mmCIF file of C-alpha atoms and ligand atoms in Angstrom:
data_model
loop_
_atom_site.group_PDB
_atom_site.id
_atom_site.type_symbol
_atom_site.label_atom_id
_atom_site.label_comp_id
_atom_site.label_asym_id
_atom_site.label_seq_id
_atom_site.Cartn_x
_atom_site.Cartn_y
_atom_site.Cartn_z
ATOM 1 C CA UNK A 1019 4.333 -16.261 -60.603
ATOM 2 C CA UNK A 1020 2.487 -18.478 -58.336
ATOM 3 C CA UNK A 1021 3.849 -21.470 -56.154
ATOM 4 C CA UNK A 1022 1.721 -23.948 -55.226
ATOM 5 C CA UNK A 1023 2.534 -27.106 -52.798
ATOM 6 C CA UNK A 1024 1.116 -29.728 -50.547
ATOM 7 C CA UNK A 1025 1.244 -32.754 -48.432
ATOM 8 C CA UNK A 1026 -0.363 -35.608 -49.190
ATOM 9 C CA UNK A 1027 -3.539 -34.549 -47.170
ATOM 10 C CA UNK A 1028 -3.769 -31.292 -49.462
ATOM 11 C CA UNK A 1029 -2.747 -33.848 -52.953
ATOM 12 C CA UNK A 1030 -6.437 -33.931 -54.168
ATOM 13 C CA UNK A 1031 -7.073 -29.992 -53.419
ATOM 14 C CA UNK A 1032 -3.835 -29.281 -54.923
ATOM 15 C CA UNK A 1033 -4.522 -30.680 -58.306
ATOM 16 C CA UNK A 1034 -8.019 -29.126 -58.003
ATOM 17 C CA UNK A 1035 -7.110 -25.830 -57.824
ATOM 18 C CA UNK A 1036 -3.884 -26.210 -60.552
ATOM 19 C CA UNK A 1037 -6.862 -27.000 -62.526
ATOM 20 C CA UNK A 1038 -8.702 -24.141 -61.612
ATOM 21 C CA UNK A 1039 -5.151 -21.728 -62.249
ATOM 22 C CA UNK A 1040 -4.437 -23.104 -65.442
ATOM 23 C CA UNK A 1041 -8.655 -22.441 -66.373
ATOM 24 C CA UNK A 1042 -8.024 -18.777 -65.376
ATOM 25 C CA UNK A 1043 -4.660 -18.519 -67.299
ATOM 26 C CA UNK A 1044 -2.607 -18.306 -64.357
ATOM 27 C CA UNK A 1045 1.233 -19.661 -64.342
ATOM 28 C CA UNK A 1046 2.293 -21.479 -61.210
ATOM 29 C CA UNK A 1047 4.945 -23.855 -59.979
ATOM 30 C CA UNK A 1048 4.374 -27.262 -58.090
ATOM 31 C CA UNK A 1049 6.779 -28.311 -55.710
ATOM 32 C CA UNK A 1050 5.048 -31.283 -55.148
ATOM 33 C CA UNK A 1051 4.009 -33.654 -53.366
ATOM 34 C CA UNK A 1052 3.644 -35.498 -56.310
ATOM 35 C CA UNK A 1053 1.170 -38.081 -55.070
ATOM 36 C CA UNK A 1054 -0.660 -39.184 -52.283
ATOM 37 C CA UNK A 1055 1.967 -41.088 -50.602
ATOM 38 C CA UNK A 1056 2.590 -39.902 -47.204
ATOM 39 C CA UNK A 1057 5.120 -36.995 -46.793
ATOM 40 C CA UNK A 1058 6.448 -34.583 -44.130
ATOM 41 C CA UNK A 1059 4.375 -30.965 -44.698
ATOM 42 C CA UNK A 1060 7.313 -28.986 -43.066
ATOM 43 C CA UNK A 1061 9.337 -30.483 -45.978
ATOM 44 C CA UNK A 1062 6.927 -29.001 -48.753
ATOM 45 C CA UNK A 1063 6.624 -25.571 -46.782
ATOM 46 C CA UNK A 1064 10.174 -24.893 -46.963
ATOM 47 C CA UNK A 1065 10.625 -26.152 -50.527
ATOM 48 C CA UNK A 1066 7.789 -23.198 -51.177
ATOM 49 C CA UNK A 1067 8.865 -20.783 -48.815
ATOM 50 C CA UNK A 1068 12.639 -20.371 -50.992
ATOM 51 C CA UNK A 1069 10.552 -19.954 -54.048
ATOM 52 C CA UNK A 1070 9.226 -17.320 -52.818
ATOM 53 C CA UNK A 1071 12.418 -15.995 -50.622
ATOM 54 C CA UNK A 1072 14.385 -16.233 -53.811
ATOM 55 C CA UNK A 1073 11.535 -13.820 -55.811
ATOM 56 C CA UNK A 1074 10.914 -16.492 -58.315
ATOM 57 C CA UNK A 1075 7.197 -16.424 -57.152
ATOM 58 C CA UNK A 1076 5.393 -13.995 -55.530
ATOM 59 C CA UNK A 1077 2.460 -15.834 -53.669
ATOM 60 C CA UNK A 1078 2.248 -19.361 -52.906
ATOM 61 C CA UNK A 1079 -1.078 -21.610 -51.804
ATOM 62 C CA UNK A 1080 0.142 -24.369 -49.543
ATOM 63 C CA UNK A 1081 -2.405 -27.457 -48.866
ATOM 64 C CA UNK A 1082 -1.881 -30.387 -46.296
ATOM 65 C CA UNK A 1083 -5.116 -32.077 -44.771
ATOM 66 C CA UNK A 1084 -5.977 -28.864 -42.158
ATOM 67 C CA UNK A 1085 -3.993 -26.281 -43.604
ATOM 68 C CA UNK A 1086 -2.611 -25.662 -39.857
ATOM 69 C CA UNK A 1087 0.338 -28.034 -39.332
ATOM 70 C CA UNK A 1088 2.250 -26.304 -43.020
ATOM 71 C CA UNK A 1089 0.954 -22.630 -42.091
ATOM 72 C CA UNK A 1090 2.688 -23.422 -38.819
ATOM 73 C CA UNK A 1091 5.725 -24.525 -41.295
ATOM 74 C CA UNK A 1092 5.657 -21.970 -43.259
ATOM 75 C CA UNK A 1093 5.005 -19.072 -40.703
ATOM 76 C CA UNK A 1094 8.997 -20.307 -39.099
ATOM 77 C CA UNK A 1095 10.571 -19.144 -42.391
ATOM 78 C CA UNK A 1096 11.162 -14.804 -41.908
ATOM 79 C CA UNK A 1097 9.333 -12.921 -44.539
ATOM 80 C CA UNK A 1098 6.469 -15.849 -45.022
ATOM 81 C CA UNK A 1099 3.345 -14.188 -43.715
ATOM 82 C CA UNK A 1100 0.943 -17.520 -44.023
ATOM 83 C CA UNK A 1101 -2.650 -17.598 -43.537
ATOM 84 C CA UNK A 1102 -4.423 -20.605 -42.519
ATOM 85 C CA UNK A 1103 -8.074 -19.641 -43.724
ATOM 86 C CA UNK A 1104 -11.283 -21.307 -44.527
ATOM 87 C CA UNK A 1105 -13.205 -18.030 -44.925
ATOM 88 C CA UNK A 1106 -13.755 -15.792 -47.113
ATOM 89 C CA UNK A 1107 -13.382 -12.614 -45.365
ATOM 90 C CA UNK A 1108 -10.767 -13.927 -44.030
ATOM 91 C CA UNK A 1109 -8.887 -14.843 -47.588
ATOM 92 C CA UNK A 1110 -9.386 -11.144 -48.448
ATOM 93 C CA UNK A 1111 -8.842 -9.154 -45.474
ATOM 94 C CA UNK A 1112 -5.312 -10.931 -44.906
ATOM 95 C CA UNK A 1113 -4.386 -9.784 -47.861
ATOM 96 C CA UNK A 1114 -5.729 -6.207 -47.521
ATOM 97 C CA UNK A 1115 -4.499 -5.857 -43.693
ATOM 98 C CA UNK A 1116 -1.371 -8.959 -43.258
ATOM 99 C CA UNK A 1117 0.088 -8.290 -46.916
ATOM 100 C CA UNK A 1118 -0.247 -12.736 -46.626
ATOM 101 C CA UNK A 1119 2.110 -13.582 -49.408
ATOM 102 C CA UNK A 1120 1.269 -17.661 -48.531
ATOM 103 C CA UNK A 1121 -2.523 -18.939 -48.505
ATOM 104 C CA UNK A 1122 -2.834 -22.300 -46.568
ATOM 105 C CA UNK A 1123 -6.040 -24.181 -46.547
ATOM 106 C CA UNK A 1124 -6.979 -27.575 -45.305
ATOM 107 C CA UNK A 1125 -7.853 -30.733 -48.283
ATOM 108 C CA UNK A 1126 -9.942 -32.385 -45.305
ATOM 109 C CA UNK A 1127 -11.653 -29.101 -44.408
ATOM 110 C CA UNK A 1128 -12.517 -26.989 -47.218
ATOM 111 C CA UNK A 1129 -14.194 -28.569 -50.838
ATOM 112 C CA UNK A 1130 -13.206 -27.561 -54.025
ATOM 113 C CA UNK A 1131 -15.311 -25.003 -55.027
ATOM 114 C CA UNK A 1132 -14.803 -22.832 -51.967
ATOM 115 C CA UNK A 1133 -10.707 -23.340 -51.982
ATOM 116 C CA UNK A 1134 -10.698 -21.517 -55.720
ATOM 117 C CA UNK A 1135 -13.347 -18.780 -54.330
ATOM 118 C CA UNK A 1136 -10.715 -18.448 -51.498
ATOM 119 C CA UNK A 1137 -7.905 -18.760 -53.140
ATOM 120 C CA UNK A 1138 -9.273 -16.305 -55.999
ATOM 121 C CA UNK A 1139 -9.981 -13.505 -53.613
ATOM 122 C CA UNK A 1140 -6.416 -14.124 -51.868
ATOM 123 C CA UNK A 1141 -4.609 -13.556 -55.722
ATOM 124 C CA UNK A 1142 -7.008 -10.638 -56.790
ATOM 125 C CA UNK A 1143 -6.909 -8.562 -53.492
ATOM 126 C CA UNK A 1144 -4.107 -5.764 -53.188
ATOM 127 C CA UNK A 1145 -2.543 -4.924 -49.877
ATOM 128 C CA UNK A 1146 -3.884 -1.841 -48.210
ATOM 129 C CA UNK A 1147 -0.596 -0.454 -47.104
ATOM 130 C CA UNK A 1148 -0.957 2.527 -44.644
ATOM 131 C CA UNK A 1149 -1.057 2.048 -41.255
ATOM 132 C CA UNK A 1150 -0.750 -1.917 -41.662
ATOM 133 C CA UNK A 1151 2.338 -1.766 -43.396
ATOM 134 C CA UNK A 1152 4.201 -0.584 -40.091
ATOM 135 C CA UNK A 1153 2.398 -3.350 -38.696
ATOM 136 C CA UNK A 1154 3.538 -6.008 -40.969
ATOM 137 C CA UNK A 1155 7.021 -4.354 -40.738
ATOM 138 C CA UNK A 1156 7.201 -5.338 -37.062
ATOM 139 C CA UNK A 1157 6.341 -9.112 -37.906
ATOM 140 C CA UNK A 1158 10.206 -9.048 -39.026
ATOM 141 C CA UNK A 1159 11.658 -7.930 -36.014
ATOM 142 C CA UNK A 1160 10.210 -10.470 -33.757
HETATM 143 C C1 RB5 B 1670 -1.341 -35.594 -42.348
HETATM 144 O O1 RB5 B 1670 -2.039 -36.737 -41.949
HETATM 145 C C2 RB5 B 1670 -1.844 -34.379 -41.588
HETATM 146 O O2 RB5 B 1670 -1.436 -34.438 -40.277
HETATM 147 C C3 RB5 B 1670 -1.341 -33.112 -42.254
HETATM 148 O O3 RB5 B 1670 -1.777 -33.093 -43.576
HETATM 149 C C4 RB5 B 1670 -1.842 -31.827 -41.667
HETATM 150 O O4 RB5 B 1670 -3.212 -31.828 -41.495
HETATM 151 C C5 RB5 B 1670 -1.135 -31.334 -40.478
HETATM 152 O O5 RB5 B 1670 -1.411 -30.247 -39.948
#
C-alpha cells in the first residue's frame, strides 16, 4: 500500500499523481492536506511517516512546494529513508542503492508529467541489497 501526502505547496501535484495511481491501478492513502489552505509540512510528514512505521504502507510520496523542507521532516523520523529528487536517475538509483521507502518532490519544481515518470521508477525499482544493505543498516545507528 502506498501513502501519499502534502502541504499545500505539493496540493496540486498531489492530486495529479493520485490521478495518475488510481490510472495505473495502484491503492494509496491520503493523509491530506486536503486543500490548498496553508499548513505546516512537518505536520503531514509525520502523519505519513507512522503509516509507514506502523506497516500499513510500504512507500509513501510526500509533496510540499520544493520537496526539501518535508524530506527534511520526514528524514527526523528513524527508519524513513526520504529522497528529495527531481531526477530520474536519481528516483531509481535511491531505490536500488538507499532502499528510499519515502519519495519527496517539489509542486513548484517538478510538472506533472515528470513527478509520475519519477515517481513510477521510485515504485517499480527493487532494492539492490548487497553491499548497500550494510550501508543502509548504519543509517539506524546514527
Ligand atoms: C510553503 O510555502 C513552502 O515553504 C513549503 O511547501 C516547502 O517548500 C518547504 O520546504
Amino acid at each position: 500500500m502506498i501513502v501519499i501526502g502534502s502541504d499545500h505547496g505539493g496540493f496540486t501535484l498531489k492530486e495529479a499523481l493520485k490521478k495518475h495511481l488510481t490510472a495505473r491501478g495502484l491503492e494509496f492513502v491520503d493523509v491530506g492536506t486536503y486543500s490548498e489552505a496553508s499548513c505546516d509540512y512537518p505536520d503531514i510528514a509525520a502523519a505519513l511517516c507512522a503509516k509507514i512505521l506502523s506497516g500499513e504502507c510500504d512507500k509513501g510520496l510526500l509533496l510540499c512546494g520544493t520537496g526539501i523542507g518535508i524530506s527534511m521532516a520526514a528524514n527526523r523520523h528513524k527508519g524513513i529513508r526520504a529522497a528529495c529528487v527531481s531526477d530520474y536517475f536519481s528516483a531509481k538509483y535511491t531505490r536500488l542503492h538507499n532502499d528510499a521507502n519515502v519519495l519527496c518532490m517539489g509542486g513548484r519544481v517538478v510538472g506533472e508529467g515528470l513527478a509520475c515518470e519519477l515517481a513510477d521508477v521510485f515504485l517499480d525499482t527493487e532494492f539492490e541489497g548487497g553491499r548497500h544493505q550494510r550501508r543502509v543498516d548504519k543509517l539506524d545507528t546514527l
